[in-house]
mmCIF file with all atom_site columns, C-alpha atoms in Angstrom:
data_model
loop_
_atom_site.group_PDB
_atom_site.id
_atom_site.type_symbol
_atom_site.label_atom_id
_atom_site.label_alt_id
_atom_site.label_comp_id
_atom_site.label_asym_id
_atom_site.label_entity_id
_atom_site.label_seq_id
_atom_site.pdbx_PDB_ins_code
_atom_site.Cartn_x
_atom_site.Cartn_y
_atom_site.Cartn_z
_atom_site.occupancy
_atom_site.B_iso_or_equiv
_atom_site.pdbx_formal_charge
_atom_site.auth_seq_id
_atom_site.auth_comp_id
_atom_site.auth_asym_id
_atom_site.auth_atom_id
_atom_site.pdbx_PDB_model_num
ATOM 1  C CA . UNK A 1 1  ? 11.210 -20.960 -1.453  1.00 0.00 ? 125 UNK A CA 1
ATOM 2  C CA . UNK A 1 2  ? 14.424 -18.963 -1.723  1.00 0.00 ? 126 UNK A CA 1
ATOM 3  C CA . UNK A 1 3  ? 17.610 -20.203 -3.334  1.00 0.00 ? 127 UNK A CA 1
ATOM 4  C CA . UNK A 1 4  ? 20.936 -18.383 -2.951  1.00 0.00 ? 128 UNK A CA 1
ATOM 5  C CA . UNK A 1 5  ? 23.495 -18.789 -5.726  1.00 0.00 ? 129 UNK A CA 1
ATOM 6  C CA . UNK A 1 6  ? 27.049 -17.751 -4.855  1.00 0.00 ? 130 UNK A CA 1
ATOM 7  C CA . UNK A 1 7  ? 29.484 -17.863 -7.771  1.00 0.00 ? 131 UNK A CA 1
ATOM 8  C CA . UNK A 1 8  ? 33.016 -16.621 -7.270  1.00 0.00 ? 132 UNK A CA 1
ATOM 9  C CA . UNK A 1 9  ? 34.659 -18.587 -10.065 1.00 0.00 ? 133 UNK A CA 1
ATOM 10 C CA . UNK A 1 10 ? 33.550 -16.568 -13.070 1.00 0.00 ? 134 UNK A CA 1
ATOM 11 C CA . UNK A 1 11 ? 32.727 -18.130 -16.395 1.00 0.00 ? 135 UNK A CA 1
ATOM 12 C CA . UNK A 1 12 ? 28.970 -17.746 -15.963 1.00 0.00 ? 136 UNK A CA 1
ATOM 13 C CA . UNK A 1 13 ? 28.394 -20.860 -13.859 1.00 0.00 ? 137 UNK A CA 1
ATOM 14 C CA . UNK A 1 14 ? 26.045 -18.985 -11.515 1.00 0.00 ? 138 UNK A CA 1
ATOM 15 C CA . UNK A 1 15 ? 23.932 -17.630 -14.363 1.00 0.00 ? 139 UNK A CA 1
ATOM 16 C CA . UNK A 1 16 ? 23.715 -21.127 -15.860 1.00 0.00 ? 140 UNK A CA 1
ATOM 17 C CA . UNK A 1 17 ? 22.473 -22.531 -12.547 1.00 0.00 ? 141 UNK A CA 1
ATOM 18 C CA . UNK A 1 18 ? 19.870 -19.771 -12.231 1.00 0.00 ? 142 UNK A CA 1
ATOM 19 C CA . UNK A 1 19 ? 18.658 -20.295 -15.807 1.00 0.00 ? 143 UNK A CA 1
ATOM 20 C CA . UNK A 1 20 ? 18.297 -24.069 -15.269 1.00 0.00 ? 144 UNK A CA 1
ATOM 21 C CA . UNK A 1 21 ? 16.315 -23.508 -12.045 1.00 0.00 ? 145 UNK A CA 1
ATOM 22 C CA . UNK A 1 22 ? 13.873 -21.201 -13.851 1.00 0.00 ? 146 UNK A CA 1
ATOM 23 C CA . UNK A 1 23 ? 13.579 -23.611 -16.805 1.00 0.00 ? 147 UNK A CA 1
ATOM 24 C CA . UNK A 1 24 ? 12.764 -26.521 -14.493 1.00 0.00 ? 148 UNK A CA 1
ATOM 25 C CA . UNK A 1 25 ? 10.524 -24.758 -11.962 1.00 0.00 ? 149 UNK A CA 1
ATOM 26 C CA . UNK A 1 26 ? 9.388  -21.474 -13.509 1.00 0.00 ? 150 UNK A CA 1
ATOM 27 C CA . UNK A 1 27 ? 8.732  -18.585 -11.162 1.00 0.00 ? 151 UNK A CA 1
ATOM 28 C CA . UNK A 1 28 ? 8.023  -20.831 -8.152  1.00 0.00 ? 152 UNK A CA 1
ATOM 29 C CA . UNK A 1 29 ? 11.392 -19.882 -6.622  1.00 0.00 ? 153 UNK A CA 1
ATOM 30 C CA . UNK A 1 30 ? 12.962 -16.630 -5.540  1.00 0.00 ? 154 UNK A CA 1
ATOM 31 C CA . UNK A 1 31 ? 16.623 -16.718 -6.572  1.00 0.00 ? 155 UNK A CA 1
ATOM 32 C CA . UNK A 1 32 ? 19.170 -14.536 -4.796  1.00 0.00 ? 156 UNK A CA 1
ATOM 33 C CA . UNK A 1 33 ? 22.424 -14.133 -6.655  1.00 0.00 ? 157 UNK A CA 1
#
């Protein structure tokens, strides 16, 4: 499964979302940022 993370606000929200996805599901997802 692929997940796209689009973060235009700054402040690291996108990286936080990506980190939480990997913590919850491991490498089962391909994240596009």
